mmCIF file of C-alpha atoms in Angstrom:
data_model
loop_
_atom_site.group_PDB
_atom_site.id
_atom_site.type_symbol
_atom_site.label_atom_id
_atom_site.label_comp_id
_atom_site.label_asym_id
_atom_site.label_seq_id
_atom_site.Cartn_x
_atom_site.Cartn_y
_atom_site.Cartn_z
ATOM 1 C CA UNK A 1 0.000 0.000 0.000
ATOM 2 C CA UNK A 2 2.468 1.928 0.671
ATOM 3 C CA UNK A 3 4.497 1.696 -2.770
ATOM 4 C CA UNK A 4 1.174 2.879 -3.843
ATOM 5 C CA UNK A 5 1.038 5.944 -2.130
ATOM 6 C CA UNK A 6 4.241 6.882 -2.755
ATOM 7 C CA UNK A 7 3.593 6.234 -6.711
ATOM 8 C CA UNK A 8 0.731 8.457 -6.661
ATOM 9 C CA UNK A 9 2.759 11.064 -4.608
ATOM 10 C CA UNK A 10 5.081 10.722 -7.194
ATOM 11 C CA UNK A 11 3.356 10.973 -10.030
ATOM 12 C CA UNK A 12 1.353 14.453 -8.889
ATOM 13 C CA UNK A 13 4.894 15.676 -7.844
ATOM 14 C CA UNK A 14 6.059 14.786 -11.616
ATOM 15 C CA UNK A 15 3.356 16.537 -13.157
ATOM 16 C CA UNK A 16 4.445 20.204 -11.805
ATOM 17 C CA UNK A 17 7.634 19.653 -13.424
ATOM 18 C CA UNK A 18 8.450 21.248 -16.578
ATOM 19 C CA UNK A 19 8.822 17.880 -18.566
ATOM 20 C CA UNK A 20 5.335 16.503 -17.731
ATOM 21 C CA UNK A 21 4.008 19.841 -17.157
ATOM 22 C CA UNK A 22 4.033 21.101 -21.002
ATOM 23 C CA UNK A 23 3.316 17.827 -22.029
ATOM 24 C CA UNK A 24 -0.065 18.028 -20.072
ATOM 25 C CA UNK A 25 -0.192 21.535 -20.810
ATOM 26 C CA UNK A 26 -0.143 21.042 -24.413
ATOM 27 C CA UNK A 27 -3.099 18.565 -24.618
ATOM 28 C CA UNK A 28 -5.517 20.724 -22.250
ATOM 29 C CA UNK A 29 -5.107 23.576 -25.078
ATOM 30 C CA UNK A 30 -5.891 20.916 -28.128
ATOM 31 C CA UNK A 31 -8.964 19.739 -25.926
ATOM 32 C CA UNK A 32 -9.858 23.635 -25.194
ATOM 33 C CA UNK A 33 -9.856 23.946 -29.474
ATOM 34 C CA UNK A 34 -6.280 26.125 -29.053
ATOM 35 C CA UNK A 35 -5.266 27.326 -32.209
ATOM 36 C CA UNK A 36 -1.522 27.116 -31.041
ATOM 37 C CA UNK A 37 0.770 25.562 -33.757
ATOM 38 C CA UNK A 38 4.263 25.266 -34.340
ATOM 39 C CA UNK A 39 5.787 24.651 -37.248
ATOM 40 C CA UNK A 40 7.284 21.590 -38.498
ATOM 41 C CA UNK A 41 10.516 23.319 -39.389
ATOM 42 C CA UNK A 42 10.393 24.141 -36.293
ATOM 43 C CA UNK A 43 9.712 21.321 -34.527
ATOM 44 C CA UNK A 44 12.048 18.537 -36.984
ATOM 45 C CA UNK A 45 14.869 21.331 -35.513
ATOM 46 C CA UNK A 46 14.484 20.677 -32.218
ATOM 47 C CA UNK A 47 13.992 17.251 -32.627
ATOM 48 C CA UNK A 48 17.609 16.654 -34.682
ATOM 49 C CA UNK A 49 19.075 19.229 -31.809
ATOM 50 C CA UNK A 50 18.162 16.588 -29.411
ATOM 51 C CA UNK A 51 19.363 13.590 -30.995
ATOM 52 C CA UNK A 52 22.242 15.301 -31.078
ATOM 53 C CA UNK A 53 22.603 16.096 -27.701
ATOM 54 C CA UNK A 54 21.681 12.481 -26.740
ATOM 55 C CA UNK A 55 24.096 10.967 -29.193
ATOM 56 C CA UNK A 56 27.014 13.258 -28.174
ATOM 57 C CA UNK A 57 26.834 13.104 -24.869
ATOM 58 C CA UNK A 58 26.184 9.347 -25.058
ATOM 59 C CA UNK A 59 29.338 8.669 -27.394
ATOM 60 C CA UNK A 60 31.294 11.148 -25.241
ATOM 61 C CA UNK A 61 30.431 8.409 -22.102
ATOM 62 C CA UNK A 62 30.975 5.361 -24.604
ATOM 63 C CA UNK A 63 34.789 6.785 -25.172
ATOM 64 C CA UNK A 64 35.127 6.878 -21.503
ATOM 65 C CA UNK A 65 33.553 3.852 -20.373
ATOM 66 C CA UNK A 66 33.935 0.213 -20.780
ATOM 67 C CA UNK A 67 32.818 -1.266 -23.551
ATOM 68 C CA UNK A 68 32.769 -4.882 -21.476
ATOM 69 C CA UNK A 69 30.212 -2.680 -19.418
ATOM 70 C CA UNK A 70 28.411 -1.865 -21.972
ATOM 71 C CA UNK A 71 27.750 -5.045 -24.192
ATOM 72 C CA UNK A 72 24.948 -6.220 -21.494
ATOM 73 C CA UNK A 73 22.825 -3.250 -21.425
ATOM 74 C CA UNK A 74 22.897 -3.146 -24.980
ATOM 75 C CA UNK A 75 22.576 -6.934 -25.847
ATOM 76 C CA UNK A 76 19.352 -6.557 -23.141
ATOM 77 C CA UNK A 77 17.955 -3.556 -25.343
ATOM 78 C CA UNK A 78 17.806 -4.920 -28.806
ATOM 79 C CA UNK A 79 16.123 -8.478 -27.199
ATOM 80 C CA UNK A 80 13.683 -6.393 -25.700
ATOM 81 C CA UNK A 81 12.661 -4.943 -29.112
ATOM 82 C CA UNK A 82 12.812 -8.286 -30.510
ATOM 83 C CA UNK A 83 10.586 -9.311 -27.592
ATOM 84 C CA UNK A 84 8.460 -6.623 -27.628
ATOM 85 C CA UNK A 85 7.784 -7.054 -31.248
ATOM 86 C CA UNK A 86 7.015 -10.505 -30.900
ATOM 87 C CA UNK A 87 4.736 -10.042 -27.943
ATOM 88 C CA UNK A 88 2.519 -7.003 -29.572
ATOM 89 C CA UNK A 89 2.048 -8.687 -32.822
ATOM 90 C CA UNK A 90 0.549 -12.305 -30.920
ATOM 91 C CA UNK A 91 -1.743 -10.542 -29.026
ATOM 92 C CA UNK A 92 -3.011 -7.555 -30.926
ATOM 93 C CA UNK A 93 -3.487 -9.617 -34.188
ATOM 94 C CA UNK A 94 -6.181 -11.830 -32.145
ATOM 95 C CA UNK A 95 -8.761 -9.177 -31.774
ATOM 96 C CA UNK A 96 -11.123 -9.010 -34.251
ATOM 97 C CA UNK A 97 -11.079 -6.419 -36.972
ATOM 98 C CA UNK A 98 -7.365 -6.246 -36.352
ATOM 99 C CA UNK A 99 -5.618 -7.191 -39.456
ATOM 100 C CA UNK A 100 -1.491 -8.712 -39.317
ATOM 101 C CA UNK A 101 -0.099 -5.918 -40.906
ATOM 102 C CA UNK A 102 -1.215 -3.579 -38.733
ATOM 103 C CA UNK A 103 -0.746 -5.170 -35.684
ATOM 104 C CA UNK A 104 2.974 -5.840 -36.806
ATOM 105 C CA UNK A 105 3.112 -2.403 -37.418
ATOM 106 C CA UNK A 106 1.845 -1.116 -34.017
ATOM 107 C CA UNK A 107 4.011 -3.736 -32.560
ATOM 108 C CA UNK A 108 7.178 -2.629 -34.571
ATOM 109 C CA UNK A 109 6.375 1.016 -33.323
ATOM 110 C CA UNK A 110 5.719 0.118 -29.825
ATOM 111 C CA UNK A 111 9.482 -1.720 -29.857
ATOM 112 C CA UNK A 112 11.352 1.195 -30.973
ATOM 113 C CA UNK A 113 12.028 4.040 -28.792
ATOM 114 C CA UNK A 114 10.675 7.387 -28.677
ATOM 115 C CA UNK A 115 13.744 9.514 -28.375
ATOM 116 C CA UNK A 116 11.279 12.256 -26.929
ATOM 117 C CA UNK A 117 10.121 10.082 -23.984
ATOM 118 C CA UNK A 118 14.009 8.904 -23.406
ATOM 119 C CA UNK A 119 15.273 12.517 -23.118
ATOM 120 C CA UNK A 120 12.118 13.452 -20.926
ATOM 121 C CA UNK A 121 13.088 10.749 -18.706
ATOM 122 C CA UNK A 122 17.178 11.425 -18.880
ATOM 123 C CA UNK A 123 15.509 15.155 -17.584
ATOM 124 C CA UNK A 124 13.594 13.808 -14.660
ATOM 125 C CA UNK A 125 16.197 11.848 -13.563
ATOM 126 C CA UNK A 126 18.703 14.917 -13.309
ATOM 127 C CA UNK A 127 15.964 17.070 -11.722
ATOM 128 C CA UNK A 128 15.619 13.863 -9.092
ATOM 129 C CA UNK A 129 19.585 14.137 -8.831
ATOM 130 C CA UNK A 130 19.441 10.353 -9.674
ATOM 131 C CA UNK A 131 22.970 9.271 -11.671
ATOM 132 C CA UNK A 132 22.333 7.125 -14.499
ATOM 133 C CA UNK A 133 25.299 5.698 -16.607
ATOM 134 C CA UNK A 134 26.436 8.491 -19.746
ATOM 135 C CA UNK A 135 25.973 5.862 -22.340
ATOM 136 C CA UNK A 136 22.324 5.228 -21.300
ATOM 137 C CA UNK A 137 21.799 7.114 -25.283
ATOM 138 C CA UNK A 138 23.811 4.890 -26.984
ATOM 139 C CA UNK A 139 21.011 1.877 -26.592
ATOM 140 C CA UNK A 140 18.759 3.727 -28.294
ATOM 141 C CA UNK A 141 19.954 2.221 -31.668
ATOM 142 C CA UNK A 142 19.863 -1.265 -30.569
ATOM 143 C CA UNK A 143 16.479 -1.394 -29.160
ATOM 144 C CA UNK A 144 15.080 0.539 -32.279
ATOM 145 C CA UNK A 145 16.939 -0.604 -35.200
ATOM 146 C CA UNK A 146 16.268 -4.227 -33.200
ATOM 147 C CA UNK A 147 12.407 -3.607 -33.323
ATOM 148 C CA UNK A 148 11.922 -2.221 -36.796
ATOM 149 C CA UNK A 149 13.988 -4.927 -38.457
ATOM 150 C CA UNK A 150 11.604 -7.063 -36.929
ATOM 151 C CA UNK A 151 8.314 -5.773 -37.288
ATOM 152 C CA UNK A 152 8.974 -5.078 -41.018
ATOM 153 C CA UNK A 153 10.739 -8.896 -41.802
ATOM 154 C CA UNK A 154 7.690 -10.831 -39.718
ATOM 155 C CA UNK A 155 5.411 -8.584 -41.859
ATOM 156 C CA UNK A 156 6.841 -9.244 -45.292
ATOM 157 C CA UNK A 157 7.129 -12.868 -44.501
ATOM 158 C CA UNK A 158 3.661 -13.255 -43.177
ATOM 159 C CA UNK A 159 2.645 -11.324 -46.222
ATOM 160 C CA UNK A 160 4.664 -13.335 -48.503
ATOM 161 C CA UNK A 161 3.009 -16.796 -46.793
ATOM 162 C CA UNK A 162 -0.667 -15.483 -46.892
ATOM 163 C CA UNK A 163 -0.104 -14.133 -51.138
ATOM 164 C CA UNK A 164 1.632 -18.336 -51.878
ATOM 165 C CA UNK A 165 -1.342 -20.127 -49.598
ATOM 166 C CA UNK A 166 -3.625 -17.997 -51.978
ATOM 167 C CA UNK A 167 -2.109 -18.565 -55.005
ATOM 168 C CA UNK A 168 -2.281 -22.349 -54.114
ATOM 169 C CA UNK A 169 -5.725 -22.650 -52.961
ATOM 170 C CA UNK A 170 -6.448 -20.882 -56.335
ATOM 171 C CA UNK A 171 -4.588 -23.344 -58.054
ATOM 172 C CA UNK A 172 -6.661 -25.967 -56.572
ATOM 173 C CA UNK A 173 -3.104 -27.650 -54.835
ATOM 174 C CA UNK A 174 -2.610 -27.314 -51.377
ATOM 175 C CA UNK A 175 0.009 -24.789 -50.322
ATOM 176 C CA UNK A 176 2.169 -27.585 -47.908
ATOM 177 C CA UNK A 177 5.124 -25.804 -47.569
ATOM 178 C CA UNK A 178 4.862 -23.937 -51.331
ATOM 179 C CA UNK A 179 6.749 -20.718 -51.709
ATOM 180 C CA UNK A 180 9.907 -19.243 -49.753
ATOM 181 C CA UNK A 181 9.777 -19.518 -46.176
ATOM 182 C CA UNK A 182 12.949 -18.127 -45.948
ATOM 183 C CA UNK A 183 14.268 -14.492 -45.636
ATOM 184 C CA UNK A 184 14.730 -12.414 -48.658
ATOM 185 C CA UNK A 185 18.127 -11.094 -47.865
ATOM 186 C CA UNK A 186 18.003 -8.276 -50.664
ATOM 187 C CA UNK A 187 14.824 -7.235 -48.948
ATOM 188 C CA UNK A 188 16.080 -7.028 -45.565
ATOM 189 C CA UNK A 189 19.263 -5.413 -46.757
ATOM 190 C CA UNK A 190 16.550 -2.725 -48.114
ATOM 191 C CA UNK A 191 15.138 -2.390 -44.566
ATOM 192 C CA UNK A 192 18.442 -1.509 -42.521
ATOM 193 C CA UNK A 193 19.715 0.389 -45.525
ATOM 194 C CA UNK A 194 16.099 2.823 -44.809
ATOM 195 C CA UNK A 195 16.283 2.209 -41.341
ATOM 196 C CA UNK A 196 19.863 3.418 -40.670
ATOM 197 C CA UNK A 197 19.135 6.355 -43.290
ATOM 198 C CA UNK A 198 16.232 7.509 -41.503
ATOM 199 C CA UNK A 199 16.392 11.224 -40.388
ATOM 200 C CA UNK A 200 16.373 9.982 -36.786
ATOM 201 C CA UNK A 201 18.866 7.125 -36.592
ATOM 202 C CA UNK A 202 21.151 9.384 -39.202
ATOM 203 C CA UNK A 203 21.479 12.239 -36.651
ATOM 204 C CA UNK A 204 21.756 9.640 -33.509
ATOM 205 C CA UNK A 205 24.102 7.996 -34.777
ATOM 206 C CA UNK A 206 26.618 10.882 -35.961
ATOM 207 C CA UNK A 207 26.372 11.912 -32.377
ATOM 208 C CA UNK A 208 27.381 8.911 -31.323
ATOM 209 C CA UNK A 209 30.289 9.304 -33.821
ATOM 210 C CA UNK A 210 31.368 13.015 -32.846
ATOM 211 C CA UNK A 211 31.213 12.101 -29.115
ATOM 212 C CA UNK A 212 33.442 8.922 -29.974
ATOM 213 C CA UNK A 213 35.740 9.677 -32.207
ATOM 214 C CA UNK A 214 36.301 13.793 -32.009
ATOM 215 C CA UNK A 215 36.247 16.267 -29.030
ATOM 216 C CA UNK A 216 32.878 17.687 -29.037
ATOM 217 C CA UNK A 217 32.833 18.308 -25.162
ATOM 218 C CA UNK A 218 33.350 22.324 -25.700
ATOM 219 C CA UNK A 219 30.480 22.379 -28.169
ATOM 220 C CA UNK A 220 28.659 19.619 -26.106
ATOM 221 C CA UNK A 221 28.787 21.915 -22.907
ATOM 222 C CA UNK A 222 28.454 25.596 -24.234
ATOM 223 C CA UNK A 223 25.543 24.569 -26.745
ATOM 224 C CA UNK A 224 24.022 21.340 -26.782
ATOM 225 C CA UNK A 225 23.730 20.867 -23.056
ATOM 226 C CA UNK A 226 22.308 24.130 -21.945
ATOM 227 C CA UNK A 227 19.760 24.243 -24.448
ATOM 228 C CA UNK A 228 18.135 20.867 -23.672
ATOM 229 C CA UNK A 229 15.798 21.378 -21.306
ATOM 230 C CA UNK A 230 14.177 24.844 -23.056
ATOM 231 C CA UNK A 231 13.846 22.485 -26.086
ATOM 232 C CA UNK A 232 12.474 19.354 -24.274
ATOM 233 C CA UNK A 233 9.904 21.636 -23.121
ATOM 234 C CA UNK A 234 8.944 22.663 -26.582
ATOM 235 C CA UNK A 235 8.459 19.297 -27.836
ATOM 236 C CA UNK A 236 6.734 17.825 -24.862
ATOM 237 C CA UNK A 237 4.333 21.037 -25.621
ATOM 238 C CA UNK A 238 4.289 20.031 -29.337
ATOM 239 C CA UNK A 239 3.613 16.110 -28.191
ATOM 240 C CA UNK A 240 0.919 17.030 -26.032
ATOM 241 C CA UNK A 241 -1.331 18.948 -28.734
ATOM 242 C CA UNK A 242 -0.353 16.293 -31.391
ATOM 243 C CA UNK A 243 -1.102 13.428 -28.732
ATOM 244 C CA UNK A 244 -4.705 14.851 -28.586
ATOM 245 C CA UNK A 245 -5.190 15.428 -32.106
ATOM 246 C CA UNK A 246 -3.982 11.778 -33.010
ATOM 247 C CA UNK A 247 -7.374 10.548 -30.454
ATOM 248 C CA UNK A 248 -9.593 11.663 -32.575
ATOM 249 C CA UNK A 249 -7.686 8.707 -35.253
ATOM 250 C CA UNK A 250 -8.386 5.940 -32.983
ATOM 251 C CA UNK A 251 -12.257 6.318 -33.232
ATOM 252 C CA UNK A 252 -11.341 4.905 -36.854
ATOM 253 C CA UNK A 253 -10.048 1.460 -35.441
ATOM 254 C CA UNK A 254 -10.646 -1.120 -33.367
ATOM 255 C CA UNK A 255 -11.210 -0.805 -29.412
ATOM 256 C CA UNK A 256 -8.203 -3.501 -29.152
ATOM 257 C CA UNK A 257 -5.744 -0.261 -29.693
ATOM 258 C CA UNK A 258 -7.239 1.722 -27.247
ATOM 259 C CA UNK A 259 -6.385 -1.274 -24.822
ATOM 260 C CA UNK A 260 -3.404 -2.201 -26.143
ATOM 261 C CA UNK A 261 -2.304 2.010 -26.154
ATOM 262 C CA UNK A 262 -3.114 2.239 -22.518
ATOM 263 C CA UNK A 263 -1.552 -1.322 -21.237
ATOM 264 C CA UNK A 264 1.237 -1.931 -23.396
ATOM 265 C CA UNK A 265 3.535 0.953 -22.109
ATOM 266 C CA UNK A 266 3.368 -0.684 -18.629
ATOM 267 C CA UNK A 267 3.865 -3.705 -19.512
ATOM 268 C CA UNK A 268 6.440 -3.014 -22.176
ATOM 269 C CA UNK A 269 8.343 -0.696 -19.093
ATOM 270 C CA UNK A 270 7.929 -3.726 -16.660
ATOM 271 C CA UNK A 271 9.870 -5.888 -18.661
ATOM 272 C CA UNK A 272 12.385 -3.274 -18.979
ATOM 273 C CA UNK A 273 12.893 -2.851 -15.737
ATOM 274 C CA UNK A 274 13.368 -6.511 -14.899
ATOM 275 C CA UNK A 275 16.163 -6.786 -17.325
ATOM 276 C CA UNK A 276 17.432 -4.056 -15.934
ATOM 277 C CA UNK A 277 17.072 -5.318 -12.829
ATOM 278 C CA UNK A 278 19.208 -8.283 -13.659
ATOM 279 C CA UNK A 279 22.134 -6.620 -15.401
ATOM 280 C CA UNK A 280 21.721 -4.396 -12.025
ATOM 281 C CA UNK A 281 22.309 -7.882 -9.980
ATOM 282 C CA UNK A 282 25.004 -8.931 -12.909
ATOM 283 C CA UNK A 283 27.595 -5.802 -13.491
ATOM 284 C CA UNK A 284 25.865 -3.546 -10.546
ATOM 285 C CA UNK A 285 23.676 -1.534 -13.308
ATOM 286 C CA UNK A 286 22.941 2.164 -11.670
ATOM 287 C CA UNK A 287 19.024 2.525 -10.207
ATOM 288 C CA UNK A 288 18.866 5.873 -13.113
ATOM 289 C CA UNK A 289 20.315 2.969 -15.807
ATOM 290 C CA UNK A 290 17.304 0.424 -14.971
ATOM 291 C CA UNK A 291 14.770 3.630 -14.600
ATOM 292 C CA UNK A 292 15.596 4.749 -18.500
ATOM 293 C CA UNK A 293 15.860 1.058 -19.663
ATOM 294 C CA UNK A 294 12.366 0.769 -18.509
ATOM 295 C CA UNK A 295 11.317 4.487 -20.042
ATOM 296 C CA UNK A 296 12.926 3.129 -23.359
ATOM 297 C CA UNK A 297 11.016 -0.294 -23.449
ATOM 298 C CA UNK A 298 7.628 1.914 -22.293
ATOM 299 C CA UNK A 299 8.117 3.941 -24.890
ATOM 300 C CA UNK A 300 7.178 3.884 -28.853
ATOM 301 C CA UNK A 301 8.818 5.282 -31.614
ATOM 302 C CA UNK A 302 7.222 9.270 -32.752
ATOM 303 C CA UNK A 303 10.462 10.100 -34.564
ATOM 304 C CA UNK A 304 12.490 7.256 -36.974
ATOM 305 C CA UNK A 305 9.312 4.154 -36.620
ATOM 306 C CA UNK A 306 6.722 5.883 -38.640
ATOM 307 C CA UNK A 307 8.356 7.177 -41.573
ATOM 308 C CA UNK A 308 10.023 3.701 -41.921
ATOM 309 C CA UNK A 309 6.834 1.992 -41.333
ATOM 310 C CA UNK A 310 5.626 4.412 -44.011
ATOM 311 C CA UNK A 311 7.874 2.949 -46.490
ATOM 312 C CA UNK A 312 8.302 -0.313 -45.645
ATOM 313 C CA UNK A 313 4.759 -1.458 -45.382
ATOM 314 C CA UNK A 314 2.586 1.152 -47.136
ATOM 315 C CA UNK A 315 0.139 -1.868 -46.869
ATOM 316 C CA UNK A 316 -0.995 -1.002 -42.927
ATOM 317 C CA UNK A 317 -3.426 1.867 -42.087
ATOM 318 C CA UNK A 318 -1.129 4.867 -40.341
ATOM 319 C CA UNK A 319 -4.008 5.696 -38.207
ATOM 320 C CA UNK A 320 -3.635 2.612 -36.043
ATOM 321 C CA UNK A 321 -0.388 2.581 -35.454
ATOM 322 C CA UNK A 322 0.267 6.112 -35.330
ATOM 323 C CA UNK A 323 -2.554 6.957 -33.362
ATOM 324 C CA UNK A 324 -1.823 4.183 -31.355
ATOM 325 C CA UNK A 325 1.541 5.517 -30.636
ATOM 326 C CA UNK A 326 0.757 9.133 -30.196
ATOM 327 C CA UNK A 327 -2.288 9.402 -29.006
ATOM 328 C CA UNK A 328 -2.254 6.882 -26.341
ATOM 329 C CA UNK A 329 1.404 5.447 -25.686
ATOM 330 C CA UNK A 330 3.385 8.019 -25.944
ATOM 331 C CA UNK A 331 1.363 10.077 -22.908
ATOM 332 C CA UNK A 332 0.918 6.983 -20.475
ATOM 333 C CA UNK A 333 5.231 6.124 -21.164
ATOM 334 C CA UNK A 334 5.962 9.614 -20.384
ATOM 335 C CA UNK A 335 3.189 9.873 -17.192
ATOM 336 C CA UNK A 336 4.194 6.226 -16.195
ATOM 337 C CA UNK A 337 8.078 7.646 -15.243
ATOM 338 C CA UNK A 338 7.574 7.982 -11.891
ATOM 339 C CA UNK A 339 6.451 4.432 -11.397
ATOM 340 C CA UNK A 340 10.074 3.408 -12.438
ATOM 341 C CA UNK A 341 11.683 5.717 -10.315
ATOM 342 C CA UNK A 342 9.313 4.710 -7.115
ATOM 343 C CA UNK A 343 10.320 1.028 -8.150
ATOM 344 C CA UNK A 344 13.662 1.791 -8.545
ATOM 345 C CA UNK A 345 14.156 3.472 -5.108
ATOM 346 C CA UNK A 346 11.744 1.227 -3.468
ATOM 347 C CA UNK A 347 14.107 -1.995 -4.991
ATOM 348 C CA UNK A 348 17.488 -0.993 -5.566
ATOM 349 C CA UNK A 349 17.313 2.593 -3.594
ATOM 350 C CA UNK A 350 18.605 5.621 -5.286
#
C-alpha cells in the first residue's frame, strides 16, 4: 500500500515539473480547441538538436567507459525490441477487426524508442539528482533498429506466406510448404539500408560518432547541453497537442488499440525494468540505468518508426499505429516515469 502511495505522490509531484508539465499543458489547449501551432521546421529542428545532444553526450560516455560494461545493457535492449515485437504482434493480431499488418506495425512502433520520452526521462532523472550511466543514449539504436527490423521482416514474410497459400488454394493444390519460407536477404538489406538512413537514426548515430571519435565536449557543454531542457519543453508542448489530435484517429479502429495504447507501455516498461534489474544484480547496473531502460522499453517510436513503417509497409493503415503511438502510448510512457523511479528506489534505492 504503501508503494502505492508513494507512486501516486510521485506521479502528482512529476506533473508540476516542466517535462510533464508542457506535455499536459499542451493537450488541455488541443482539448480547449487552441489554435496554437508550431511549425514543423520548427519542430524537426528541435527534434535533430536533441538527438544530437543524446548521441554526443552518449558517445562522449561510450569513449570513456567500458565497452565490457556496456555489451549487457545493450545486448538486453535490442532483445527487448525483438521481444516486444514478438509479444505485440501475438496478441493484438487476435482481436477481431485487427488485421497482421497492422498489428505488426503497431508492434514494430511500440518496440522502438521514442527519443522524446528517453530525453524526458534522462531530464527527470537529473531534476531527481538520480545518476544514471552516460551511455544510457547509446542503446537507443539497438532497441530501435532491433524492433523495426523485426516488425517489417515478420510482416513481409507473413505477407509473402498469406499471397503463396492464396495462389495455391487458387490453383486448386494445397500450399504444404509452397513458396519461400525463408528471408529475402536483398529485402532485408533494403530495410536496414532505410532504417539506418532515416532522419532519426542518421542524426543519432553521428552523435554517437562526434562524441566517440572527435572532441565535441566544448560544443557539447556551451551549446548542446544548456539548451536541452528549453527544447524538451517545446516538444513535450508540441507532443501534447499532437497526442490529442492523433485521439480523434483511434475512433477509426478497433477498441483492441485503445487497450493495447493504454496497457502496453506498462507492460512493455515492466519488462524493462526486470532486465534491468538483472544486469543491475550482474555488473551492478545504476538505479537511473534500470529507470531509463524501462522508459525506453515503455516507450514507442514518434520520430524514426513511422516514416520507416511508411515505407516499408505502405500496406498497414497509419491511423492505427500512429494513433496508437501518439495518441495513447506516448502520454501513459511519459506519465508512467515515476512508477520506475518509485520502483527503482523502493528496490534498488537511489
Amino acid at each position: 500500500m504503501d508503494i502505492v502511495i508513494d507512486m501516486v505522490s510521485g506521479l502528482l509531484a512529476q506533473m508540476q515539473k516542466p517535462t510533464l508539465a508542457f506535455l499536459v499543458g499542451g493537450m488541455l489547449l488541443a482539448a480547449l480547441g487552441s489554435k496554437l501551432e508550431v511549425p514543423e521546421a520548427v519542430y524537426k529542428f528541435i527534434v535533430l538538436l536533441l538527438l544530437l545532444r543524446v548521441g554526443l553526450g552518449a558517445g562522449i560516455s561510450v569513449r570513456e567507459a567500458d565497452l565490457v560494461e556496456l555489451a549487457a545493457p545493450a545486448i538486453a535492449a535490442a532483445i527487448l525490441g525483438i521481444a516486444i515485437v514478438l509479444l505485440g504482434s501475438q496478441t493484438l493480431a487476435r482481436f477481431r477487426g485487427v488485421s497482421r499488418m497492422d498489428a505488426f506495425a503497431t508492434a514494430g512502433l511500440f518496440g522502438a524508442v521514442s527519443a522524446s520520452t528517453l530525453a524526458a526521462g534522462m531530464a527527470v532523472l537529473d531534476e531527481e539528482g538520480i545518476a544514471y550511466e552516460g551511455y544510457i543514449g547509446a542503446l537507443y539504436p539497438f532497441m530501435d533498429i532491433a524492433a523495426l527490423v523485426t516488425a517489417i521482416v515478420m510482416a513481409r514474410l507473413s505477407a509473402e506466406r498469406r499471397a503463396t497459400a492464396a495462389t495455391a488454394e487458387s490453383a486448386g493444390t494445397l500450399a504444404l510448404g509452397g513458396g519461400r519460407s525463408g528471408i529475402d536477404w536483398s529485402m532485408l538489406r533494403g530495410i536496414l539500408k532505410e532504417t539506418f538512413q532515416s532522419a532519426a537514426i542518421s542524426a543519432l548515430l553521428l552523435g554517437l560518432a562526434l562524441g566517440f571519435f572527435a572532441r565535441p565536449d566544448s560544443v557539447y557543454e556551451s551549446f548542446y547541453d544548456p539548451l536541452f531542457r528549453g527544447l524538451l519543453s517545446v516538444l513535450m508542448l508540441i507532443m501534447g497537442i499532437e497526442a490529442w489530435a492523433r485521439l480523434s484517429e483511434l475512433r477509426r479502429v478497433a477498441h483492441a488499440y485503445v487497450a493495447y495504447g493504454l496497457l502496453a507501455p506498462l507492460v512493455h516498461g515492466a519488462l524493462g525494468f526486470a532486465a534491468g534489474l538483472i544486469i543491475h544484480q550482474i555488473s551492478g547496473f545504476s538505479a537511473g540505468g534500470v529507470v531509463l531502460l524501462a522508459v525506453m522499453a515503455s516507450s514507442s517510436s514518434d520520430i524514426s518508426g513511422p516514416p520507416t513503417l511508411r515505407g516499408a509497409l505502405p500496406e498497414a493503415d497509419p491511423s492505427a499505429y500512429i494513433g496508437t503511438s501518439t495518441g495513447l502510448g506516448t502520454p501513459i510512457a511519459i506519465l508512467s516515469i515515476p512508477i520506475w523511479i518509485t520502483l527503482a528506489n523502493a528496490v534498488i534505492g537511489t
